[in-house]
């Protein structure tokens, strides 16, 4: 039997990676790892690691590679939560992380890297309107699509707020970091024959359809 898909999702902040990764993890019944969600959960729990990561996140900086790898390696270890199909959202974010990922996954190589493509003007607009649940940043809303009862999360009852790093200064810094650190990975994975580009503009259901067909085509070629 074919193995479950092993997917990396690349795209700018606000491209919709979190929303789509959640839908794809349901569609393919695979694990979803969002490094951002993982760090925010640790920060909320007040662990030493989480508080350290929060200092970088709130200013719009990347969390240093050694901290990121320490956390991710455990998740990716053989027999760990990502042993049987996964979607990575927010990782890798630079060349070093991509190389380290390759080394950790020698037994389970990535099937496809999807670039969820959305122009910068649109993500800036989306990020300024984005609101998230305080308890679980994966529960995502916007000023144009609020929860059904006030600013209370429909999924878990938490307060729905603006993320600390969705201020205009932090957003611009994060997008600049994406351009310099993360976008070179598009060419890196293209050269390996792993890249699929999907237009991320439009209704989330339509974007999901595009993603599923791109992923299925890429897998049928392996
Ligand atoms: P966004 O993609 O909108 O920045 P995320 O939730 O993916 O949102 O990440 C939030 C923050 O978490 C990042 O700005 C960064 O500080 C940190 N982070 C997440 N993933 C990584 C990573 N792989 N390497 C370094 N920092 C990371």
mmCIF file of C-alpha atoms and ligand atoms in Angstrom:
data_model
loop_
_atom_site.group_PDB
_atom_site.id
_atom_site.type_symbol
_atom_site.label_atom_id
_atom_site.label_comp_id
_atom_site.label_asym_id
_atom_site.label_seq_id
_atom_site.Cartn_x
_atom_site.Cartn_y
_atom_site.Cartn_z
ATOM 1 C CA UNK A 1 0.000 0.000 0.000
ATOM 2 C CA UNK A 2 1.223 3.543 -0.770
ATOM 3 C CA UNK A 3 2.479 5.405 2.281
ATOM 4 C CA UNK A 4 0.615 8.428 3.630
ATOM 5 C CA UNK A 5 1.802 11.737 2.136
ATOM 6 C CA UNK A 6 4.783 13.595 3.561
ATOM 7 C CA UNK A 7 4.307 17.247 2.707
ATOM 8 C CA UNK A 8 6.115 20.534 3.351
ATOM 9 C CA UNK A 9 4.023 23.692 2.983
ATOM 10 C CA UNK A 10 5.943 26.869 2.102
ATOM 11 C CA UNK A 11 4.422 30.322 1.800
ATOM 12 C CA UNK A 12 4.492 33.827 3.178
ATOM 13 C CA UNK A 13 3.039 34.701 6.551
ATOM 14 C CA UNK A 14 -0.699 35.064 5.994
ATOM 15 C CA UNK A 15 -0.699 32.868 2.872
ATOM 16 C CA UNK A 16 -3.109 30.514 4.640
ATOM 17 C CA UNK A 17 -0.666 27.743 5.565
ATOM 18 C CA UNK A 18 -2.224 27.164 8.993
ATOM 19 C CA UNK A 19 -5.790 26.990 7.658
ATOM 20 C CA UNK A 20 -4.889 24.738 4.740
ATOM 21 C CA UNK A 21 -2.525 22.496 6.720
ATOM 22 C CA UNK A 22 -5.357 21.760 9.136
ATOM 23 C CA UNK A 23 -7.712 20.875 6.253
ATOM 24 C CA UNK A 24 -5.052 18.763 4.527
ATOM 25 C CA UNK A 25 -4.231 16.876 7.711
ATOM 26 C CA UNK A 26 -7.923 15.884 7.902
ATOM 27 C CA UNK A 27 -8.152 15.074 4.204
ATOM 28 C CA UNK A 28 -5.155 12.731 4.239
ATOM 29 C CA UNK A 29 -5.426 11.690 7.910
ATOM 30 C CA UNK A 30 -1.867 12.811 8.621
ATOM 31 C CA UNK A 31 -0.180 14.695 11.452
ATOM 32 C CA UNK A 32 0.096 18.493 11.238
ATOM 33 C CA UNK A 33 3.154 20.149 12.721
ATOM 34 C CA UNK A 34 3.098 23.937 12.963
ATOM 35 C CA UNK A 35 6.288 25.171 14.603
ATOM 36 C CA UNK A 36 4.611 28.536 15.319
ATOM 37 C CA UNK A 37 1.696 26.830 17.128
ATOM 38 C CA UNK A 38 4.114 24.632 19.027
ATOM 39 C CA UNK A 39 6.122 27.660 20.203
ATOM 40 C CA UNK A 40 2.991 29.638 21.134
ATOM 41 C CA UNK A 41 1.636 26.684 23.142
ATOM 42 C CA UNK A 42 4.942 26.438 25.019
ATOM 43 C CA UNK A 43 4.920 30.203 25.670
ATOM 44 C CA UNK A 44 1.355 29.999 27.007
ATOM 45 C CA UNK A 45 2.324 27.111 29.257
ATOM 46 C CA UNK A 46 5.201 29.310 30.514
ATOM 47 C CA UNK A 47 7.982 26.769 29.929
ATOM 48 C CA UNK A 48 11.538 28.172 29.899
ATOM 49 C CA UNK A 49 11.817 27.220 26.245
ATOM 50 C CA UNK A 50 8.474 28.838 25.375
ATOM 51 C CA UNK A 51 9.316 32.115 27.119
ATOM 52 C CA UNK A 52 12.685 32.220 25.364
ATOM 53 C CA UNK A 53 11.021 31.587 21.973
ATOM 54 C CA UNK A 54 8.368 34.267 22.665
ATOM 55 C CA UNK A 55 11.031 36.992 22.953
ATOM 56 C CA UNK A 56 12.024 36.331 19.343
ATOM 57 C CA UNK A 57 8.512 35.741 18.018
ATOM 58 C CA UNK A 58 6.957 38.931 19.412
ATOM 59 C CA UNK A 59 9.575 41.098 17.681
ATOM 60 C CA UNK A 60 9.044 39.262 14.403
ATOM 61 C CA UNK A 61 12.440 37.535 14.542
ATOM 62 C CA UNK A 62 13.105 33.883 13.828
ATOM 63 C CA UNK A 63 13.678 31.598 16.783
ATOM 64 C CA UNK A 64 17.366 30.497 16.678
ATOM 65 C CA UNK A 65 17.977 27.281 14.742
ATOM 66 C CA UNK A 66 19.390 25.294 17.652
ATOM 67 C CA UNK A 67 16.224 25.868 19.713
ATOM 68 C CA UNK A 68 13.990 24.978 16.744
ATOM 69 C CA UNK A 69 15.934 21.822 15.920
ATOM 70 C CA UNK A 70 15.926 20.686 19.539
ATOM 71 C CA UNK A 71 12.133 20.653 19.493
ATOM 72 C CA UNK A 72 11.578 19.373 15.973
ATOM 73 C CA UNK A 73 14.046 16.504 16.099
ATOM 74 C CA UNK A 74 12.052 14.856 18.854
ATOM 75 C CA UNK A 75 8.837 15.117 16.797
ATOM 76 C CA UNK A 76 10.473 13.757 13.656
ATOM 77 C CA UNK A 77 12.315 10.868 15.286
ATOM 78 C CA UNK A 78 11.440 7.421 13.897
ATOM 79 C CA UNK A 79 8.423 6.084 15.771
ATOM 80 C CA UNK A 80 7.497 9.632 16.888
ATOM 81 C CA UNK A 81 4.253 11.524 16.163
ATOM 82 C CA UNK A 82 5.308 12.185 12.558
ATOM 83 C CA UNK A 83 6.296 8.614 11.707
ATOM 84 C CA UNK A 84 3.332 7.978 9.413
ATOM 85 C CA UNK A 85 2.569 10.865 7.032
ATOM 86 C CA UNK A 86 2.719 14.532 7.963
ATOM 87 C CA UNK A 87 2.393 18.112 6.858
ATOM 88 C CA UNK A 88 5.042 20.589 8.024
ATOM 89 C CA UNK A 89 3.871 24.192 8.327
ATOM 90 C CA UNK A 90 6.481 26.834 9.218
ATOM 91 C CA UNK A 91 9.402 24.438 8.986
ATOM 92 C CA UNK A 92 11.915 24.452 7.364
ATOM 93 C CA UNK A 93 12.313 28.203 7.227
ATOM 94 C CA UNK A 94 15.905 28.524 6.032
ATOM 95 C CA UNK A 95 18.595 26.555 4.216
ATOM 96 C CA UNK A 96 20.163 25.075 7.360
ATOM 97 C CA UNK A 97 16.794 23.804 8.620
ATOM 98 C CA UNK A 98 16.068 22.280 5.193
ATOM 99 C CA UNK A 99 19.397 20.432 5.239
ATOM 100 C CA UNK A 100 18.859 19.225 8.787
ATOM 101 C CA UNK A 101 15.373 18.046 7.875
ATOM 102 C CA UNK A 102 16.818 15.971 5.040
ATOM 103 C CA UNK A 103 19.216 14.303 7.444
ATOM 104 C CA UNK A 104 16.511 13.491 9.978
ATOM 105 C CA UNK A 105 14.202 12.087 7.282
ATOM 106 C CA UNK A 106 16.554 9.755 5.418
ATOM 107 C CA UNK A 107 14.147 6.870 6.122
ATOM 108 C CA UNK A 108 11.002 8.877 5.120
ATOM 109 C CA UNK A 109 11.857 11.479 2.432
ATOM 110 C CA UNK A 110 9.465 14.317 1.632
ATOM 111 C CA UNK A 111 7.038 13.528 -1.257
ATOM 112 C CA UNK A 112 6.162 17.087 -2.221
ATOM 113 C CA UNK A 113 6.899 20.680 -1.214
ATOM 114 C CA UNK A 114 4.010 22.990 -1.981
ATOM 115 C CA UNK A 115 4.530 26.705 -2.380
ATOM 116 C CA UNK A 116 1.222 28.325 -1.460
ATOM 117 C CA UNK A 117 1.619 31.488 -3.487
ATOM 118 C CA UNK A 118 -0.053 34.765 -2.444
ATOM 119 C CA UNK A 119 1.175 38.303 -3.356
ATOM 120 C CA UNK A 120 2.636 40.447 -0.565
ATOM 121 C CA UNK A 121 -0.125 43.149 -0.773
ATOM 122 C CA UNK A 122 -2.782 40.517 -0.085
ATOM 123 C CA UNK A 123 -0.994 38.888 2.865
ATOM 124 C CA UNK A 124 -0.387 42.284 4.492
ATOM 125 C CA UNK A 125 -4.135 42.938 4.287
ATOM 126 C CA UNK A 126 -4.978 39.474 5.645
ATOM 127 C CA UNK A 127 -2.515 39.743 8.562
ATOM 128 C CA UNK A 128 -3.837 43.105 9.739
ATOM 129 C CA UNK A 129 -7.356 41.622 9.802
ATOM 130 C CA UNK A 130 -6.322 38.259 11.363
ATOM 131 C CA UNK A 131 -7.505 37.341 14.864
ATOM 132 C CA UNK A 132 -6.663 34.098 16.674
ATOM 133 C CA UNK A 133 -7.786 32.200 19.741
ATOM 134 C CA UNK A 134 -5.676 32.972 22.811
ATOM 135 C CA UNK A 135 -5.727 29.290 23.874
ATOM 136 C CA UNK A 136 -5.009 27.787 20.484
ATOM 137 C CA UNK A 137 -3.515 29.879 17.682
ATOM 138 C CA UNK A 138 -4.679 27.249 15.174
ATOM 139 C CA UNK A 139 -8.259 28.513 15.662
ATOM 140 C CA UNK A 140 -8.110 31.384 13.186
ATOM 141 C CA UNK A 141 -10.625 34.216 12.494
ATOM 142 C CA UNK A 142 -10.538 37.677 10.948
ATOM 143 C CA UNK A 143 -12.355 40.962 11.403
ATOM 144 C CA UNK A 144 -14.229 39.994 8.225
ATOM 145 C CA UNK A 145 -15.039 36.492 9.522
ATOM 146 C CA UNK A 146 -15.461 36.785 13.315
ATOM 147 C CA UNK A 147 -16.594 33.987 15.670
ATOM 148 C CA UNK A 148 -20.375 33.579 15.993
ATOM 149 C CA UNK A 149 -20.660 35.005 19.585
ATOM 150 C CA UNK A 150 -18.578 38.128 20.239
ATOM 151 C CA UNK A 151 -14.818 37.532 20.279
ATOM 152 C CA UNK A 152 -15.083 34.077 21.837
ATOM 153 C CA UNK A 153 -13.634 31.090 19.978
ATOM 154 C CA UNK A 154 -16.329 28.809 18.449
ATOM 155 C CA UNK A 155 -14.066 25.778 18.838
ATOM 156 C CA UNK A 156 -12.813 26.073 22.426
ATOM 157 C CA UNK A 157 -14.331 29.154 24.125
ATOM 158 C CA UNK A 158 -11.018 31.043 24.396
ATOM 159 C CA UNK A 159 -10.724 34.804 23.856
ATOM 160 C CA UNK A 160 -10.104 35.745 20.234
ATOM 161 C CA UNK A 161 -7.359 38.391 19.964
ATOM 162 C CA UNK A 162 -4.753 39.854 17.623
ATOM 163 C CA UNK A 163 -1.454 37.942 17.646
ATOM 164 C CA UNK A 164 1.412 39.818 19.360
ATOM 165 C CA UNK A 165 3.440 39.567 16.134
ATOM 166 C CA UNK A 166 0.680 40.844 13.826
ATOM 167 C CA UNK A 167 1.615 44.507 14.478
ATOM 168 C CA UNK A 168 2.585 46.406 11.274
ATOM 169 C CA UNK A 169 6.308 46.592 12.305
ATOM 170 C CA UNK A 170 6.577 42.881 13.123
ATOM 171 C CA UNK A 171 4.612 41.912 9.989
ATOM 172 C CA UNK A 172 7.020 43.827 7.736
ATOM 173 C CA UNK A 173 10.044 42.350 9.471
ATOM 174 C CA UNK A 174 8.621 38.816 9.130
ATOM 175 C CA UNK A 175 7.867 39.283 5.439
ATOM 176 C CA UNK A 176 11.391 40.646 4.820
ATOM 177 C CA UNK A 177 12.827 37.620 6.648
ATOM 178 C CA UNK A 178 10.651 35.381 4.489
ATOM 179 C CA UNK A 179 12.135 36.980 1.347
ATOM 180 C CA UNK A 180 15.740 36.614 2.482
ATOM 181 C CA UNK A 181 15.662 33.356 4.486
ATOM 182 C CA UNK A 182 12.719 31.227 3.347
ATOM 183 C CA UNK A 183 11.947 32.048 -0.283
ATOM 184 C CA UNK A 184 15.351 30.655 -1.477
ATOM 185 C CA UNK A 185 13.973 27.229 -0.442
ATOM 186 C CA UNK A 186 11.565 27.420 -3.405
ATOM 187 C CA UNK A 187 14.525 27.120 -5.829
ATOM 188 C CA UNK A 188 16.232 24.577 -3.534
ATOM 189 C CA UNK A 189 13.259 22.185 -3.667
ATOM 190 C CA UNK A 190 12.550 22.927 -7.335
ATOM 191 C CA UNK A 191 16.067 21.745 -8.185
ATOM 192 C CA UNK A 192 15.272 18.479 -6.383
ATOM 193 C CA UNK A 193 12.107 18.013 -8.463
ATOM 194 C CA UNK A 194 9.895 18.248 -5.359
ATOM 195 C CA UNK A 195 8.187 21.611 -5.881
ATOM 196 C CA UNK A 196 4.539 22.276 -6.729
ATOM 197 C CA UNK A 197 3.224 25.859 -6.875
ATOM 198 C CA UNK A 198 -0.413 26.471 -5.919
ATOM 199 C CA UNK A 199 -2.289 29.771 -6.150
ATOM 200 C CA UNK A 200 -3.412 30.635 -2.591
ATOM 201 C CA UNK A 201 -5.799 33.456 -3.569
ATOM 202 C CA UNK A 202 -9.519 32.694 -3.384
ATOM 203 C CA UNK A 203 -12.000 30.890 -1.144
ATOM 204 C CA UNK A 204 -10.299 28.404 1.239
ATOM 205 C CA UNK A 205 -12.360 25.509 -0.225
ATOM 206 C CA UNK A 206 -11.091 26.292 -3.711
ATOM 207 C CA UNK A 207 -7.523 26.629 -2.484
ATOM 208 C CA UNK A 208 -7.886 23.230 -0.774
ATOM 209 C CA UNK A 209 -9.093 21.628 -4.024
ATOM 210 C CA UNK A 210 -6.067 23.049 -5.850
ATOM 211 C CA UNK A 211 -3.723 21.795 -3.147
ATOM 212 C CA UNK A 212 -5.170 18.276 -3.112
ATOM 213 C CA UNK A 213 -4.938 17.947 -6.875
ATOM 214 C CA UNK A 214 -1.324 19.246 -6.933
ATOM 215 C CA UNK A 215 -0.338 16.876 -4.108
ATOM 216 C CA UNK A 216 -2.060 13.881 -5.729
ATOM 217 C CA UNK A 217 -0.368 14.577 -9.080
ATOM 218 C CA UNK A 218 3.040 14.882 -7.388
ATOM 219 C CA UNK A 219 2.514 11.617 -5.470
ATOM 220 C CA UNK A 220 1.355 9.727 -8.567
ATOM 221 C CA UNK A 221 4.694 10.614 -10.190
ATOM 222 C CA UNK A 222 6.780 9.084 -7.379
HETATM 223 P P1 LIG B 1 4.107 33.204 10.555
HETATM 224 O O1 LIG B 1 4.432 32.233 9.454
HETATM 225 O O2 LIG B 1 2.919 34.049 10.249
HETATM 226 O O3 LIG B 1 5.296 33.979 11.046
HETATM 227 P P2 LIG B 1 4.056 31.074 12.477
HETATM 228 O O4 LIG B 1 2.989 30.775 13.426
HETATM 229 O O5 LIG B 1 4.441 30.035 11.465
HETATM 230 O O6 LIG B 1 3.589 32.396 11.783
HETATM 231 O O7 LIG B 1 5.391 31.475 13.244
HETATM 232 C C1 LIG B 1 5.386 32.471 14.260
HETATM 233 C C2 LIG B 1 6.822 32.758 14.721
HETATM 234 O O8 LIG B 1 7.401 31.542 15.253
HETATM 235 C C3 LIG B 1 7.815 33.177 13.642
HETATM 236 O O9 LIG B 1 7.759 34.561 13.356
HETATM 237 C C4 LIG B 1 9.140 32.779 14.288
HETATM 238 O O10 LIG B 1 9.531 33.690 15.296
HETATM 239 C C5 LIG B 1 8.792 31.493 14.983
HETATM 240 N N1 LIG B 1 9.062 30.309 14.134
HETATM 241 C C6 LIG B 1 8.130 29.431 13.648
HETATM 242 N N2 LIG B 1 8.732 28.467 12.931
HETATM 243 C C7 LIG B 1 10.072 28.738 12.949
HETATM 244 C C8 LIG B 1 11.234 28.124 12.389
HETATM 245 N N3 LIG B 1 11.137 27.010 11.659
HETATM 246 N N4 LIG B 1 12.432 28.695 12.609
HETATM 247 C C9 LIG B 1 12.562 29.806 13.352
HETATM 248 N N5 LIG B 1 11.517 30.441 13.918
HETATM 249 C C10 LIG B 1 10.295 29.921 13.720
#
